[in-house]
Amino acid sequence: MLWGPPGIGKSTIVAEVARQHDLQLVDLRLSQLAPTDLRGLPVAENGVSRWFPPEFLPTEGRGILFLDEINMAPPAMQGIAQQLILDRQVGSYRVPDGWYIWAAGNRKADRAAVFEMPSALANRFIHLDLVPDLDSFKAWGLRSGLSEQVLAFLSFRPTLLHHISPQDPAWPSPRSWSMADRLHAVGLPVDPAVGRATAGEFQAFCNIYGKRRLITLLTKGCREVKRRGRDAARRSRRATGCHRRDRWWRFGC
C-alpha cells in the first residue's frame, strides 16, 4: 500500500515498475465501481446461479492488479476489496498466480477527498510512505526528456518540487511540473499547472538562465575558435616546413 500526497507520482511509480519488469498492469479504481461491478453478474445454469466476473479482472499472464485511490472508494467497496486483497478472490473469481495486488491512496492531511480505511483492510497491507525526493525526480526527468530549465529551477528551489497551496487550486508537484514542462515547451505560461507564485519565480529564473546560457555559449564558442585556429596554424607549419615559434596569428575573441 503506497501512501503519499497528491501528485507525488504513486501511479507513475507502479507503471514504471510494471514496465521495467515486463508485467501487465490493470489499473482498477474502486471509487468508480459498484459492489456488483467487482463481483460480477449472476447467471442461472442448471438451476444454480454462477457469477460471471467482469472482463477487466485478469485471467492469465503475470502483472500488477493496482487498486489506485483505494481510500476514495466508499466503505462498502473497501469491504469487498478485503477478500480480494487477502484471499485473492471475490466470489468465484480468483486472481491468477503471478499477479501482485498493490494499492495506493492519498492522506486526509492533504485535503484529499478520502474515506477512513477500515483497520481490517489496512491490516492486509504492507504500508509504504512516499515523500518527494528531488534526486529521484531529476533522474526520472532526464530519462523522460524534461527540459533543462525545469530541472535547473528545481535544483535552485528544491522546496518547490512539491508544495500544496491551500489558496490556489494549482500548485507544484512532480505531476504538475511534468504538465508545466509541456506548457513551457510550446511557449505558454505555466501558472495553470503550478500556480501563479511558483510560475513567477520560474519565469524570472528562466530569464536569467537564458542570459547566462547565452554568455556560456559565446565564451565556449570563442574558446573553440581559438582552439581551431591553433590547430590550423600547426597543420600549416607542418605542411610548409615552417617551424617558427613566433605567434603569427591573432584572434580578437
Short mmCIF file of C-alpha atoms in Angstrom, two decimals:
data_model
loop_
_atom_site.label_atom_id
_atom_site.label_comp_id
_atom_site.label_asym_id
_atom_site.label_seq_id
_atom_site.Cartn_x
_atom_site.Cartn_y
_atom_site.Cartn_z
CA MET A 1 0.00 0.00 0.00
CA LEU A 2 1.59 3.25 -1.18
CA TRP A 3 0.70 6.35 0.82
CA GLY A 4 1.59 9.86 -0.24
CA PRO A 5 0.31 13.34 -1.07
CA PRO A 6 -1.44 14.02 -4.39
CA GLY A 7 0.81 14.45 -7.40
CA ILE A 8 3.86 12.76 -5.92
CA GLY A 9 3.87 10.06 -8.60
CA LYS A 10 2.39 6.97 -6.95
CA SER A 11 0.64 5.80 -10.12
CA THR A 12 3.69 6.59 -12.25
CA ILE A 13 5.94 4.54 -9.97
CA VAL A 14 3.70 1.49 -10.28
CA ALA A 15 3.51 1.87 -14.06
CA GLU A 16 7.31 2.21 -14.23
CA VAL A 17 7.82 -0.95 -12.14
CA ALA A 18 5.44 -2.88 -14.39
CA ARG A 19 7.25 -1.64 -17.50
CA GLN A 20 10.73 -2.44 -16.19
CA HIS A 21 9.75 -5.99 -15.24
CA ASP A 22 7.62 -6.64 -18.34
CA LEU A 23 4.42 -7.06 -16.32
CA GLN A 24 0.86 -6.34 -17.33
CA LEU A 25 -0.85 -3.55 -15.41
CA VAL A 26 -4.56 -3.44 -14.58
CA ASP A 27 -5.46 -0.08 -13.03
CA LEU A 28 -8.67 -0.57 -11.06
CA ARG A 29 -10.42 2.43 -9.46
CA LEU A 30 -12.81 1.07 -6.85
CA SER A 31 -14.34 4.53 -6.40
CA GLN A 32 -15.80 4.22 -9.92
CA LEU A 33 -17.37 0.82 -9.31
CA ALA A 34 -20.45 -0.51 -7.57
CA PRO A 35 -20.18 -3.65 -5.41
CA THR A 36 -21.87 -5.72 -8.13
CA ASP A 37 -19.32 -4.49 -10.70
CA LEU A 38 -16.47 -6.24 -8.90
CA ARG A 39 -18.32 -9.41 -8.00
CA GLY A 40 -19.84 -9.82 -11.46
CA LEU A 41 -23.31 -10.83 -12.61
CA PRO A 42 -25.24 -13.96 -11.61
CA VAL A 43 -26.22 -16.28 -14.46
CA ALA A 44 -28.56 -19.25 -13.99
CA GLU A 45 -27.00 -22.54 -15.04
CA ASN A 46 -28.68 -25.90 -14.33
CA GLY A 47 -30.75 -24.36 -11.61
CA VAL A 48 -27.72 -22.79 -9.90
CA SER A 49 -26.54 -19.18 -10.06
CA ARG A 50 -23.00 -18.75 -11.33
CA TRP A 51 -21.19 -15.44 -11.03
CA PHE A 52 -19.53 -14.22 -14.21
CA PRO A 53 -16.63 -11.92 -13.28
CA PRO A 54 -16.07 -8.64 -15.18
CA GLU A 55 -13.69 -8.66 -18.12
CA PHE A 56 -11.32 -6.08 -16.59
CA LEU A 57 -10.10 -8.57 -13.97
CA PRO A 58 -7.01 -10.51 -15.08
CA THR A 59 -7.30 -14.18 -16.00
CA GLU A 60 -3.82 -15.09 -17.26
CA GLY A 61 -0.21 -14.00 -17.54
CA ARG A 62 1.78 -12.01 -14.97
CA GLY A 63 1.16 -8.50 -13.78
CA ILE A 64 0.07 -5.99 -11.16
CA LEU A 65 -3.57 -5.52 -10.17
CA PHE A 66 -3.38 -1.92 -8.99
CA LEU A 67 -6.16 -0.59 -6.76
CA ASP A 68 -5.41 3.10 -7.21
CA GLU A 69 -7.06 5.71 -4.97
CA ILE A 70 -8.43 2.86 -2.88
CA ASN A 71 -9.50 5.04 0.03
CA MET A 72 -11.62 7.24 -2.23
CA ALA A 73 -13.97 4.26 -2.53
CA PRO A 74 -16.90 4.18 -0.09
CA PRO A 75 -16.73 1.73 2.83
CA ALA A 76 -18.93 -0.82 1.03
CA MET A 77 -16.43 -1.11 -1.82
CA GLN A 78 -13.46 -1.19 0.53
CA GLY A 79 -15.18 -4.05 2.35
CA ILE A 80 -15.39 -6.08 -0.86
CA ALA A 81 -11.72 -5.36 -1.51
CA GLN A 82 -10.76 -7.06 1.76
CA GLN A 83 -11.42 -10.54 0.37
CA LEU A 84 -9.75 -9.68 -2.94
CA ILE A 85 -6.58 -8.47 -1.22
CA LEU A 86 -6.12 -11.16 1.43
CA ASP A 87 -7.73 -14.23 -0.15
CA ARG A 88 -7.04 -13.16 -3.76
CA GLN A 89 -10.62 -13.88 -4.76
CA VAL A 90 -14.09 -12.33 -4.95
CA GLY A 91 -17.00 -14.74 -5.19
CA SER A 92 -16.00 -17.42 -7.69
CA TYR A 93 -13.25 -15.27 -9.26
CA ARG A 94 -9.67 -15.97 -8.21
CA VAL A 95 -6.64 -13.82 -9.00
CA PRO A 96 -4.22 -15.89 -11.14
CA ASP A 97 -0.80 -16.87 -9.85
CA GLY A 98 1.87 -14.44 -11.00
CA TRP A 99 -0.26 -11.39 -10.27
CA TYR A 100 0.57 -8.92 -7.48
CA ILE A 101 -2.08 -6.82 -5.76
CA TRP A 102 -0.93 -3.29 -4.99
CA ALA A 103 -2.86 -0.24 -3.85
CA ALA A 104 -2.29 3.48 -3.41
CA GLY A 105 -4.08 6.31 -1.68
CA ASN A 106 -3.85 9.92 -0.56
CA ARG A 107 -3.83 11.14 3.01
CA LYS A 108 -6.52 13.12 4.79
CA ALA A 109 -3.90 15.67 5.83
CA ASP A 110 -3.51 16.69 2.18
CA ARG A 111 -7.16 17.77 1.82
CA ALA A 112 -7.87 14.75 -0.37
CA ALA A 113 -11.48 13.59 -0.51
CA VAL A 114 -10.85 10.20 1.07
CA PHE A 115 -12.65 7.83 3.42
CA GLU A 116 -11.08 6.34 6.52
CA MET A 117 -9.53 2.97 5.69
CA PRO A 118 -11.03 0.24 7.88
CA SER A 119 -8.50 -1.32 10.22
CA ALA A 120 -9.33 -4.80 8.90
CA LEU A 121 -8.41 -3.68 5.38
CA ALA A 122 -5.31 -1.76 6.48
CA ASN A 123 -4.03 -4.86 8.28
CA ARG A 124 -3.95 -6.74 4.97
CA PHE A 125 -1.25 -4.48 3.50
CA ILE A 126 2.41 -3.70 3.85
CA HIS A 127 2.42 0.12 4.10
CA LEU A 128 4.99 2.39 2.44
CA ASP A 129 5.05 6.18 2.83
CA LEU A 130 6.33 8.14 -0.19
CA VAL A 131 7.96 11.55 0.19
CA PRO A 132 9.11 13.99 -2.53
CA ASP A 133 12.74 13.39 -3.49
CA LEU A 134 14.47 15.78 -5.88
CA ASP A 135 17.25 13.41 -6.95
CA SER A 136 14.73 10.72 -7.90
CA PHE A 137 12.62 13.24 -9.80
CA LYS A 138 15.66 14.58 -11.67
CA ALA A 139 16.70 11.05 -12.64
CA TRP A 140 13.17 10.39 -13.91
CA GLY A 141 13.10 13.77 -15.66
CA LEU A 142 16.35 13.09 -17.51
CA ARG A 143 15.01 9.74 -18.71
CA SER A 144 11.70 11.30 -19.72
CA GLY A 145 13.14 14.32 -21.53
CA LEU A 146 12.10 17.10 -19.13
CA SER A 147 13.58 20.45 -20.09
CA GLU A 148 16.82 21.61 -18.51
CA GLN A 149 15.08 24.81 -17.37
CA VAL A 150 12.65 22.88 -15.16
CA LEU A 151 15.35 20.62 -13.72
CA ALA A 152 17.73 23.55 -13.14
CA PHE A 153 14.99 25.61 -11.45
CA LEU A 154 14.09 22.78 -9.09
CA SER A 155 17.77 22.33 -8.24
CA PHE A 156 17.77 26.04 -7.34
CA ARG A 157 14.40 25.87 -5.48
CA PRO A 158 14.06 22.25 -4.27
CA THR A 159 11.21 23.09 -1.85
CA LEU A 160 9.01 23.83 -4.87
CA LEU A 161 9.14 20.27 -6.13
CA HIS A 162 6.03 19.62 -4.06
CA HIS A 163 4.21 22.36 -2.17
CA ILE A 164 0.45 22.28 -1.61
CA SER A 165 -1.07 25.76 -1.58
CA PRO A 166 -4.44 26.00 0.23
CA GLN A 167 -5.23 29.29 -1.55
CA ASP A 168 -4.53 28.15 -5.12
CA PRO A 169 -6.07 25.19 -6.96
CA ALA A 170 -2.86 24.90 -9.00
CA TRP A 171 0.30 24.11 -7.05
CA PRO A 172 3.69 22.49 -7.76
CA SER A 173 4.11 18.72 -7.61
CA PRO A 174 6.07 16.19 -9.67
CA ARG A 175 2.92 15.62 -11.73
CA SER A 176 2.18 19.31 -12.28
CA TRP A 177 5.83 20.03 -13.17
CA SER A 178 5.52 17.46 -15.93
CA MET A 179 2.46 19.36 -17.21
CA ALA A 180 4.25 22.70 -16.79
CA ASP A 181 7.15 21.41 -18.86
CA ARG A 182 4.81 20.70 -21.78
CA LEU A 183 3.30 24.19 -21.50
CA HIS A 184 6.74 25.79 -21.34
CA ALA A 185 7.91 23.83 -24.39
CA VAL A 186 5.26 25.49 -26.59
CA GLY A 187 5.73 28.97 -25.12
CA LEU A 188 2.67 29.01 -22.86
CA PRO A 189 2.66 30.28 -19.25
CA VAL A 190 3.00 27.59 -16.61
CA ASP A 191 0.83 29.13 -13.87
CA PRO A 192 -2.21 26.97 -14.80
CA ALA A 193 -0.11 23.96 -13.77
CA VAL A 194 1.99 25.14 -10.81
CA GLY A 195 0.24 28.29 -9.59
CA ARG A 196 0.98 31.98 -10.03
CA ALA A 197 3.60 32.41 -7.33
CA THR A 198 5.70 29.45 -8.45
CA ALA A 199 5.24 30.36 -12.11
CA GLY A 200 6.53 33.88 -11.41
CA GLU A 201 9.68 32.52 -9.82
CA PHE A 202 10.14 30.04 -12.64
CA GLN A 203 9.80 32.71 -15.34
CA ALA A 204 12.28 35.02 -13.59
CA PHE A 205 14.71 32.12 -13.29
CA CYS A 206 14.32 31.25 -16.98
CA ASN A 207 15.08 34.85 -17.98
CA ILE A 208 18.33 34.83 -16.01
CA TYR A 209 19.12 31.25 -17.03
CA GLY A 210 18.75 32.12 -20.70
CA LYS A 211 21.16 35.06 -20.44
CA ARG A 212 23.74 33.04 -18.51
CA ARG A 213 23.44 30.20 -21.02
CA LEU A 214 23.99 32.65 -23.90
CA ILE A 215 27.12 34.04 -22.23
CA THR A 216 28.38 30.49 -21.60
CA LEU A 217 27.79 29.52 -25.22
CA LEU A 218 29.53 32.66 -26.50
CA THR A 219 32.50 32.07 -24.21
CA LYS A 220 32.68 28.43 -25.20
CA GLY A 221 32.42 29.39 -28.88
CA CYS A 222 35.25 31.90 -28.54
CA ARG A 223 37.48 29.25 -26.95
CA GLU A 224 36.55 26.86 -29.74
CA VAL A 225 37.53 29.42 -32.40
CA LYS A 226 40.89 29.91 -30.72
CA ARG A 227 41.49 26.16 -30.45
CA ARG A 228 40.65 25.58 -34.11
CA GLY A 229 42.90 28.48 -35.10
CA ARG A 230 45.84 26.99 -33.20
CA ASP A 231 45.21 23.58 -34.77
CA ALA A 232 45.06 25.11 -38.25
CA ALA A 233 48.30 27.02 -37.64
CA ARG A 234 50.11 23.86 -36.55
CA ARG A 235 48.90 21.98 -39.61
CA SER A 236 50.01 24.85 -41.85
CA ARG A 237 53.50 24.95 -40.34
CA ARG A 238 53.88 21.19 -40.68
CA ALA A 239 52.72 21.33 -44.31
CA THR A 240 55.10 24.16 -45.28
CA GLY A 241 58.02 23.03 -43.18
CA CYS A 242 57.88 26.21 -41.18
CA HIS A 243 58.84 25.68 -37.53
CA ARG A 244 58.91 29.30 -36.37
CA ARG A 245 57.83 29.55 -32.78
CA ASP A 246 56.54 33.12 -33.04
CA ARG A 247 52.79 33.51 -32.98
CA TRP A 248 51.89 34.82 -36.40
CA TRP A 249 48.11 34.74 -35.87
CA ARG A 250 45.87 36.70 -33.62
CA PHE A 251 42.26 36.39 -32.53
CA GLY A 252 40.06 39.16 -31.37
CA CYS A 253 37.90 36.99 -29.10
#
